[in-house]
Amino acid sequence: MNTDQLAGGASPNAAEIRAQVARSVKSLSVVQRRQYSQKLCQHIAQSNWLDTVQYLFIYQAMKDEIDPGFLEETAHLKGICLAYPRTSPDGSMEFFAAPAAQLNSNRACTPDSNTLILLPGRAFSPGGHRIGRGRGYYDRYLQRYRASCPAIRTLGIAFSLQIFNHLPQHAGDQSSDAVCTENGFLGYT
């Protein structure tokens, strides 16, 4: 878990946390990122998080993110439909059903109580608070759909070096129900 203060005792703002995380993740080798991603996906696959899920909203990882792609086969074996996000120039985001590695589907998915959304982030707190990349796609998406279906489940996924005891919060920020790292779950499982 990272320290929550900068030199001199000041609490970091979101931009400083993003910069610190970028440096820390960059220090991981490609092999380490892959191993940590596999371990995280094993924790999720062996937990009860996928037991009642019909839809898994997943994403294709950028090189500096934990990669949830190792869950695709597990989802397929359990009969879980995968959906991937697409963003629009207007700042909105929707998820579209797709077979693994085929992202040109035009079937938008609406999350419901049988949906698990995996949340990427730059940083998480053990309580599920999250700092994203700063564009607010997931915050707006969750705010919109949680209004009509508060039972949507969300799981933040990150490298353990992305966990901070406290994160700055702003109006509209959406938290995850729990967080999983390569070391296991934070919050409830």
Coordinates of C-alpha atoms in Angstrom, one line a residue:
M1 CA 0.0 0.0 0.0
N2 CA 1.3 3.4 -0.9
T3 CA 1.9 6.3 1.5
D4 CA -0.7 8.9 1.5
Q5 CA 1.5 11.9 1.9
L6 CA 4.0 13.7 -0.2
A7 CA 7.3 15.0 1.2
G8 CA 6.5 17.7 3.6
G9 CA 3.4 16.0 4.9
A10 CA 0.9 17.3 2.3
S11 CA -1.8 15.0 1.0
P12 CA -1.5 14.4 -2.7
N13 CA -4.1 15.5 -5.2
A14 CA -5.4 13.2 -8.0
A15 CA -2.9 14.4 -10.5
E16 CA 0.0 13.7 -8.1
I17 CA -1.4 10.3 -7.4
R18 CA -1.7 9.5 -11.1
A19 CA 1.9 10.5 -11.6
Q20 CA 3.1 8.4 -8.7
V21 CA 1.2 5.4 -9.9
A22 CA 2.5 5.9 -13.5
R23 CA 6.1 5.8 -12.2
S24 CA 5.4 2.8 -10.0
V25 CA 3.7 0.7 -12.7
K26 CA 6.4 1.6 -15.2
S27 CA 8.9 0.1 -12.8
L28 CA 7.2 -3.3 -13.2
S29 CA 8.5 -5.5 -16.0
V30 CA 6.2 -6.9 -18.7
V31 CA 6.6 -10.3 -17.1
Q32 CA 5.6 -9.0 -13.6
R33 CA 2.6 -7.2 -15.0
R34 CA 1.5 -10.4 -16.8
Q35 CA 2.1 -12.6 -13.7
Y36 CA 0.2 -10.1 -11.4
S37 CA -2.7 -10.0 -13.9
Q38 CA -2.9 -13.8 -14.0
K39 CA -2.9 -14.0 -10.2
L40 CA -5.6 -11.3 -9.9
C41 CA -7.8 -13.2 -12.4
Q42 CA -7.2 -16.4 -10.5
H43 CA -8.5 -14.8 -7.3
I44 CA -11.6 -13.6 -9.1
A45 CA -12.2 -17.0 -10.8
Q46 CA -11.8 -18.9 -7.5
S47 CA -14.1 -16.5 -5.6
N48 CA -17.9 -16.3 -5.6
W49 CA -17.9 -13.0 -7.6
L50 CA -18.7 -14.8 -10.9
D51 CA -21.3 -17.3 -9.4
T52 CA -24.4 -15.4 -10.2
V53 CA -23.1 -13.2 -13.1
Q54 CA -24.7 -13.4 -16.5
Y55 CA -22.8 -10.4 -17.9
L56 CA -19.2 -9.5 -17.2
F57 CA -18.3 -5.9 -18.3
I58 CA -14.6 -6.1 -19.0
Y59 CA -12.0 -4.0 -20.8
Q60 CA -8.9 -4.4 -22.9
A61 CA -6.0 -3.3 -20.8
M62 CA -3.6 -0.6 -21.7
K63 CA 0.0 -1.6 -21.1
D64 CA 0.1 0.1 -17.7
E65 CA -3.1 -1.5 -16.4
I66 CA -3.9 -4.9 -14.8
D67 CA -5.1 -7.1 -17.6
P68 CA -8.5 -8.8 -17.0
G69 CA -8.3 -10.7 -20.3
F70 CA -7.2 -13.9 -18.4
L71 CA -10.9 -14.1 -17.2
E72 CA -12.3 -14.4 -20.7
E73 CA -11.9 -18.2 -20.8
T74 CA -13.4 -18.6 -17.3
A75 CA -16.4 -16.5 -18.4
H76 CA -16.8 -18.5 -21.5
L77 CA -16.8 -21.8 -19.6
K78 CA -19.3 -20.4 -17.1
G79 CA -21.6 -19.2 -19.9
I80 CA -21.1 -15.5 -19.0
C81 CA -21.5 -12.9 -21.7
L82 CA -18.6 -10.5 -22.1
A83 CA -19.1 -6.8 -23.0
Y84 CA -16.4 -4.2 -23.7
P85 CA -16.6 -0.4 -23.4
R86 CA -16.6 2.1 -26.3
T87 CA -16.4 5.8 -25.7
S88 CA -17.9 8.5 -27.8
P89 CA -16.6 12.0 -28.6
D90 CA -19.4 13.4 -26.4
G91 CA -17.8 11.8 -23.3
S92 CA -20.3 9.0 -23.0
M93 CA -19.5 5.3 -22.7
E94 CA -21.5 2.2 -23.5
F95 CA -20.7 -1.5 -23.2
F96 CA -21.1 -3.8 -26.2
A97 CA -21.5 -7.6 -26.2
A98 CA -18.8 -9.4 -28.1
P99 CA -17.1 -12.7 -28.3
A100 CA -13.6 -12.6 -26.9
A101 CA -11.3 -10.4 -29.1
Q102 CA -14.2 -9.3 -31.4
L103 CA -15.0 -5.7 -30.5
N104 CA -17.1 -4.6 -33.5
S105 CA -20.4 -5.7 -32.0
N106 CA -23.3 -3.3 -32.2
R107 CA -25.3 -4.8 -29.4
A108 CA -25.2 -2.3 -26.5
C109 CA -25.7 -4.0 -23.1
T110 CA -27.7 -2.5 -20.2
P111 CA -26.3 -3.5 -16.8
D112 CA -28.6 -5.2 -14.3
S113 CA -28.4 -7.1 -11.1
N114 CA -26.7 -10.0 -12.9
T115 CA -23.9 -7.8 -14.2
L116 CA -20.4 -7.4 -12.8
I117 CA -18.4 -4.4 -14.0
L118 CA -14.6 -4.6 -13.7
L119 CA -13.3 -1.1 -13.0
P120 CA -9.9 -0.1 -14.1
G121 CA -8.3 2.8 -12.2
R122 CA -5.1 4.6 -11.5
A123 CA -5.6 4.2 -7.8
F124 CA -8.0 2.7 -5.3
S125 CA -8.5 2.8 -1.6
P126 CA -9.3 -0.4 0.4
G127 CA -12.9 1.0 0.8
G128 CA -13.3 1.1 -3.0
H129 CA -12.7 4.8 -3.7
R130 CA -11.2 5.2 -7.1
I131 CA -9.2 7.7 -9.1
G132 CA -9.4 7.0 -12.9
R133 CA -7.5 8.6 -15.7
G134 CA -9.4 11.9 -15.2
R135 CA -12.0 11.8 -18.0
G136 CA -14.9 10.5 -15.9
Y137 CA -16.2 7.8 -18.3
Y138 CA -16.8 5.1 -15.6
D139 CA -18.1 7.7 -13.1
R140 CA -20.7 9.0 -15.5
Y141 CA -21.6 5.5 -16.7
L142 CA -22.1 4.2 -13.1
Q143 CA -24.0 7.3 -12.0
R144 CA -26.4 6.9 -14.9
Y145 CA -27.1 3.2 -14.4
R146 CA -26.9 2.9 -10.6
A147 CA -29.9 5.4 -10.5
S148 CA -32.1 2.8 -12.2
C149 CA -30.4 -0.4 -10.9
P150 CA -28.5 0.1 -7.6
A151 CA -27.8 -3.7 -7.5
I152 CA -25.1 -3.5 -10.2
R153 CA -22.0 -5.0 -8.8
T154 CA -18.6 -3.4 -9.4
L155 CA -15.1 -4.7 -8.7
G156 CA -12.1 -2.5 -8.9
I157 CA -9.0 -4.3 -10.2
A158 CA -5.5 -3.0 -9.8
F159 CA -1.9 -3.8 -9.0
S160 CA -1.3 -3.7 -5.2
L161 CA 1.0 -0.7 -5.7
Q162 CA -2.1 1.3 -6.8
I163 CA -3.7 1.0 -3.4
F164 CA -3.7 4.1 -1.2
N165 CA -5.2 4.4 2.3
H166 CA -7.0 7.6 1.4
L167 CA -7.9 9.2 -1.9
P168 CA -9.3 12.6 -2.6
Q169 CA -13.0 12.4 -3.5
H170 CA -15.1 14.8 -5.6
A171 CA -18.8 15.1 -6.4
G172 CA -19.8 12.4 -8.9
D173 CA -17.0 10.0 -8.0
Q174 CA -18.3 6.4 -8.0
S175 CA -16.8 3.8 -5.8
S176 CA -16.4 0.0 -6.3
D177 CA -18.0 -2.6 -4.1
A178 CA -14.6 -4.1 -3.5
V179 CA -11.1 -4.1 -4.9
C180 CA -8.9 -7.0 -6.0
T181 CA -5.2 -7.0 -6.6
E182 CA -2.7 -9.8 -7.3
N183 CA -2.6 -10.3 -3.5
G184 CA -6.3 -10.9 -3.2
F185 CA -9.4 -9.0 -2.2
L186 CA -9.8 -5.8 -0.2
G187 CA -13.3 -5.0 1.1
Y188 CA -15.8 -7.9 1.1
T189 CA -15.6 -10.9 -1.1

